Amino acid sequence: MKILALETSTEFCSVALYLGDRVLHKEILADRCHSEILLPMVQEILAEAELSLTQIDGIAFGAGPGSFTGLRIACGVAQGLAYATNLPVTGISTLEAVAQKMGEQRIIVALDARMGEIYHAAYQKLTDNYWQTVSPPILCSPRHAPSLMGSGWNGGGSGFDVYNKELPAFYSKNIRQIHYGLHPHAREIAQLAIPKFTDETNTDPANATPVYIRNKVALKENER
């Protein structure tokens, strides 16, 4: 199975190509240039693998949560490529991608959502590319993060980087270790897409949509 994956939910832009026995991947600190560099990166990685887009079995993208503009870029490019080649598409949670990147058994993921909030979820590993959701993705302030039972949890994601006092203190009885400096990457998006394409639980390109969670992008003047 060959899967092309796109991830543009943060300031980083990454592309990965899962080839069964190996994964090719590229990442660039894009700032606000995702729309300009994403397609050239796709072309580069396909050329490196000596494949055409028609030889790919499916396209996966980081569905969110994350930057509103970034999520729309990855979704739109995935849809466009899929329409052109009649390929299936699947969206993968960026929170789950961070959990996959950490590779521990019990994981709390917090991504910085700006405006004093985080995107939060907790997962427990079942197999290599399957995760059980213990606490579903939500938007909350660090002090209102969901409580979790037991110890041996691992924390990671940009939320732990930004709120490096509040979150460790809140989960002091739960967390064994915190992994700093983590963000979603197309490599893990590709890995998590494998069972979805294998089970044919993929998405018609017309129905592929970002998962925003938040429904507003800025504070009003009286909220600042």
GROMACS .gro file of C-alpha atoms in nm:
model
  224
    1MET     CA    1   0.000   0.000   0.000
    2LYS     CA    2   0.124   0.349  -0.089
    3ILE     CA    3  -0.016   0.647   0.103
    4LEU     CA    4   0.055   1.015   0.047
    5ALA     CA    5   0.010   1.228   0.361
    6LEU     CA    6  -0.010   1.606   0.405
    7GLU     CA    7   0.014   1.805   0.728
    8THR     CA    8  -0.015   2.186   0.748
    9SER     CA    9  -0.194   2.250   1.079
   10THR     CA   10   0.099   2.436   1.240
   11GLU     CA   11   0.378   2.664   1.121
   12PHE     CA   12   0.545   2.350   0.984
   13CYS     CA   13   0.456   2.202   0.646
   14SER     CA   14   0.525   1.830   0.601
   15VAL     CA   15   0.464   1.565   0.337
   16ALA     CA   16   0.515   1.190   0.373
   17LEU     CA   17   0.491   0.889   0.145
   18TYR     CA   18   0.426   0.551   0.306
   19LEU     CA   19   0.564   0.272   0.087
   20GLY     CA   20   0.511  -0.031   0.308
   21ASP     CA   21   0.872  -0.105   0.397
   22ARG     CA   22   0.973   0.261   0.439
   23VAL     CA   23   0.837   0.612   0.479
   24LEU     CA   24   0.979   0.907   0.286
   25HIS     CA   25   0.912   1.244   0.444
   26LYS     CA   26   0.995   1.612   0.414
   27GLU     CA   27   0.929   1.902   0.650
   28ILE     CA   28   0.980   2.278   0.616
   29LEU     CA   29   0.923   2.560   0.864
   30ALA     CA   30   0.674   2.736   0.638
   31ASP     CA   31   0.540   3.016   0.857
   32ARG     CA   32   0.256   3.134   0.628
   33CYS     CA   33   0.377   2.989   0.298
   34HIS     CA   34   0.207   2.648   0.313
   35SER     CA   35  -0.003   2.710   0.003
   36GLU     CA   36   0.308   2.799  -0.197
   37ILE     CA   37   0.531   2.506  -0.099
   38LEU     CA   38   0.295   2.213  -0.038
   39LEU     CA   39   0.245   2.101  -0.400
   40PRO     CA   40   0.616   2.135  -0.488
   41MET     CA   41   0.695   1.920  -0.183
   42VAL     CA   42   0.447   1.658  -0.306
   43GLN     CA   43   0.613   1.659  -0.647
   44GLU     CA   44   0.957   1.626  -0.490
   45ILE     CA   45   0.867   1.329  -0.273
   46LEU     CA   46   0.693   1.147  -0.559
   47ALA     CA   47   0.998   1.206  -0.777
   48GLU     CA   48   1.223   1.072  -0.501
   49ALA     CA   49   1.014   0.754  -0.490
   50GLU     CA   50   0.999   0.742  -0.872
   51LEU     CA   51   0.619   0.724  -0.859
   52SER     CA   52   0.336   0.914  -1.019
   53LEU     CA   53   0.026   1.022  -0.827
   54THR     CA   54  -0.180   0.761  -1.012
   55GLN     CA   55   0.031   0.489  -0.846
   56ILE     CA   56  -0.075   0.600  -0.496
   57ASP     CA   57  -0.351   0.408  -0.315
   58GLY     CA   58  -0.484   0.692  -0.101
   59ILE     CA   59  -0.429   1.043   0.033
   60ALA     CA   60  -0.438   1.133   0.403
   61PHE     CA   61  -0.430   1.479   0.558
   62GLY     CA   62  -0.405   1.630   0.904
   63ALA     CA   63  -0.770   1.718   0.965
   64GLY     CA   64  -0.717   1.916   1.283
   65PRO     CA   65  -0.751   2.075   1.519
   66GLY     CA   66  -0.499   2.344   1.435
   67SER     CA   67  -0.460   2.660   1.229
   68PHE     CA   68  -0.785   2.728   1.043
   69THR     CA   69  -0.603   2.835   0.727
   70GLY     CA   70  -0.354   2.549   0.748
   71LEU     CA   71  -0.628   2.289   0.787
   72ARG     CA   72  -0.811   2.422   0.484
   73ILE     CA   73  -0.494   2.410   0.274
   74ALA     CA   74  -0.420   2.043   0.348
   75CYS     CA   75  -0.784   1.943   0.301
   76GLY     CA   76  -0.819   2.140  -0.022
   77VAL     CA   77  -0.500   2.002  -0.174
   78ALA     CA   78  -0.593   1.646  -0.073
   79GLN     CA   79  -0.935   1.690  -0.234
   80GLY     CA   80  -0.790   1.838  -0.552
   81LEU     CA   81  -0.535   1.561  -0.595
   82ALA     CA   82  -0.797   1.297  -0.519
   83TYR     CA   83  -1.046   1.434  -0.771
   84ALA     CA   84  -0.776   1.440  -1.039
   85THR     CA   85  -0.681   1.075  -0.982
   86ASN     CA   86  -1.000   0.919  -0.840
   87LEU     CA   87  -0.826   0.833  -0.514
   88PRO     CA   88  -0.983   0.791  -0.167
   89VAL     CA   89  -0.911   1.046   0.105
   90THR     CA   90  -0.906   1.023   0.483
   91GLY     CA   91  -0.858   1.289   0.751
   92ILE     CA   92  -0.647   1.210   1.060
   93SER     CA   93  -0.661   1.387   1.396
   94THR     CA   94  -0.357   1.604   1.460
   95LEU     CA   95  -0.386   1.521   1.831
   96GLU     CA   96  -0.370   1.150   1.752
   97ALA     CA   97  -0.072   1.214   1.524
   98VAL     CA   98   0.120   1.362   1.817
   99ALA     CA   99   0.030   1.058   2.027
  100GLN     CA  100   0.159   0.835   1.747
  101LYS     CA  101   0.481   1.035   1.736
  102MET     CA  102   0.540   0.983   2.109
  103GLY     CA  103   0.484   0.608   2.088
  104GLU     CA  104   0.410   0.561   2.459
  105GLN     CA  105   0.119   0.354   2.595
  106ARG     CA  106  -0.087   0.625   2.769
  107ILE     CA  107  -0.068   0.975   2.631
  108ILE     CA  108  -0.211   1.319   2.707
  109VAL     CA  109  -0.184   1.551   2.407
  110ALA     CA  110  -0.224   1.927   2.438
  111LEU     CA  111  -0.178   2.158   2.141
  112ASP     CA  112  -0.160   2.534   2.185
  113ALA     CA  113  -0.486   2.685   2.057
  114ARG     CA  114  -0.389   3.048   2.130
  115MET     CA  115  -0.617   3.285   2.323
  116GLY     CA  116  -0.522   3.111   2.650
  117GLU     CA  117  -0.662   2.773   2.543
  118ILE     CA  118  -0.548   2.428   2.435
  119TYR     CA  119  -0.676   2.146   2.218
  120HIS     CA  120  -0.674   1.844   2.448
  121ALA     CA  121  -0.720   1.468   2.416
  122ALA     CA  122  -0.596   1.151   2.586
  123TYR     CA  123  -0.525   0.816   2.423
  124GLN     CA  124  -0.427   0.463   2.511
  125LYS     CA  125  -0.232   0.253   2.262
  126LEU     CA  126  -0.393  -0.066   2.136
  127THR     CA  127  -0.159  -0.168   1.850
  128ASP     CA  128   0.101   0.008   1.635
  129ASN     CA  129  -0.146   0.225   1.442
  130TYR     CA  130  -0.460   0.199   1.659
  131TRP     CA  131  -0.542   0.424   1.954
  132GLN     CA  132  -0.829   0.410   2.199
  133THR     CA  133  -0.967   0.753   2.288
  134VAL     CA  134  -0.979   0.792   2.666
  135SER     CA  135  -1.067   1.162   2.665
  136PRO     CA  136  -1.209   1.300   2.337
  137PRO     CA  137  -1.068   1.611   2.167
  138ILE     CA  138  -1.190   1.934   2.324
  139LEU     CA  139  -1.101   2.301   2.346
  140CYS     CA  140  -1.039   2.424   2.700
  141SER     CA  141  -0.820   2.642   2.917
  142PRO     CA  142  -0.525   2.463   3.083
  143ARG     CA  143  -0.685   2.497   3.425
  144HIS     CA  144  -1.004   2.332   3.297
  145ALA     CA  145  -0.832   2.034   3.134
  146PRO     CA  146  -1.013   1.701   3.190
  147SER     CA  147  -0.907   1.495   3.489
  148LEU     CA  148  -0.769   1.147   3.418
  149MET     CA  149  -0.754   0.834   3.626
  150GLY     CA  150  -0.432   0.659   3.722
  151SER     CA  151  -0.062   0.722   3.674
  152GLY     CA  152   0.190   0.636   3.405
  153TRP     CA  153   0.065   0.895   3.156
  154ASN     CA  154   0.296   1.080   2.918
  155GLY     CA  155   0.234   1.437   2.809
  156GLY     CA  156   0.327   1.604   2.482
  157GLY     CA  157   0.241   1.871   2.228
  158SER     CA  158   0.285   2.246   2.199
  159GLY     CA  159   0.035   2.303   2.482
  160PHE     CA  160   0.286   2.155   2.725
  161ASP     CA  161   0.555   2.381   2.578
  162VAL     CA  162   0.347   2.698   2.623
  163TYR     CA  163   0.183   2.606   2.956
  164ASN     CA  164   0.491   2.435   3.099
  165LYS     CA  165   0.393   2.516   3.457
  166GLU     CA  166   0.014   2.491   3.456
  167LEU     CA  167  -0.028   2.155   3.280
  168PRO     CA  168   0.250   1.964   3.463
  169ALA     CA  169   0.110   2.094   3.792
  170PHE     CA  170  -0.247   2.000   3.697
  171TYR     CA  171  -0.142   1.644   3.603
  172SER     CA  172   0.128   1.605   3.869
  173LYS     CA  173  -0.030   1.283   4.000
  174ASN     CA  174  -0.083   1.134   3.656
  175ILE     CA  175   0.214   1.215   3.436
  176ARG     CA  176   0.529   1.006   3.430
  177GLN     CA  177   0.712   1.207   3.164
  178ILE     CA  178   0.661   1.511   2.941
  179HIS     CA  179   0.792   1.519   2.583
  180TYR     CA  180   0.858   1.877   2.477
  181GLY     CA  181   0.891   2.023   2.127
  182LEU     CA  182   0.637   1.797   1.952
  183HIS     CA  183   0.400   1.892   1.670
  184PRO     CA  184   0.194   1.693   1.417
  185HIS     CA  185   0.389   1.547   1.123
  186ALA     CA  186   0.279   1.388   0.795
  187ARG     CA  187   0.483   1.075   0.877
  188GLU     CA  188   0.246   0.984   1.160
  189ILE     CA  189  -0.057   1.094   0.955
  190ALA     CA  190   0.044   0.832   0.696
  191GLN     CA  191   0.090   0.561   0.959
  192LEU     CA  192  -0.250   0.626   1.116
  193ALA     CA  193  -0.416   0.620   0.774
  194ILE     CA  194  -0.305   0.261   0.704
  195PRO     CA  195  -0.590   0.086   0.891
  196LYS     CA  196  -0.846   0.328   0.748
  197PHE     CA  197  -0.748   0.249   0.391
  198THR     CA  198  -0.704  -0.122   0.469
  199ASP     CA  199  -1.055  -0.140   0.618
  200GLU     CA  200  -1.187   0.088   0.343
  201THR     CA  201  -1.319   0.330   0.605
  202ASN     CA  202  -1.198   0.621   0.396
  203THR     CA  203  -1.374   0.934   0.287
  204ASP     CA  204  -1.519   1.048  -0.043
  205PRO     CA  205  -1.315   1.360  -0.134
  206ALA     CA  206  -1.638   1.562  -0.148
  207ASN     CA  207  -1.701   1.489   0.221
  208ALA     CA  208  -1.348   1.547   0.350
  209THR     CA  209  -1.358   1.835   0.598
  210PRO     CA  210  -1.127   1.991   0.858
  211VAL     CA  211  -1.199   1.942   1.228
  212TYR     CA  212  -1.179   2.288   1.379
  213ILE     CA  213  -1.326   2.231   1.732
  214ARG     CA  214  -1.302   2.608   1.790
  215ASN     CA  215  -1.563   2.820   1.610
  216LYS     CA  216  -1.395   3.160   1.635
  217VAL     CA  217  -1.046   3.272   1.546
  218ALA     CA  218  -0.991   3.585   1.754
  219LEU     CA  219  -1.094   3.750   2.078
  220LYS     CA  220  -1.329   4.044   2.067
  221GLU     CA  221  -1.189   4.375   2.189
  222ASN     CA  222  -1.377   4.349   2.522
  223GLU     CA  223  -1.237   3.994   2.574
  224ARG     CA  224  -0.872   4.091   2.541
   0.00000   0.00000   0.00000
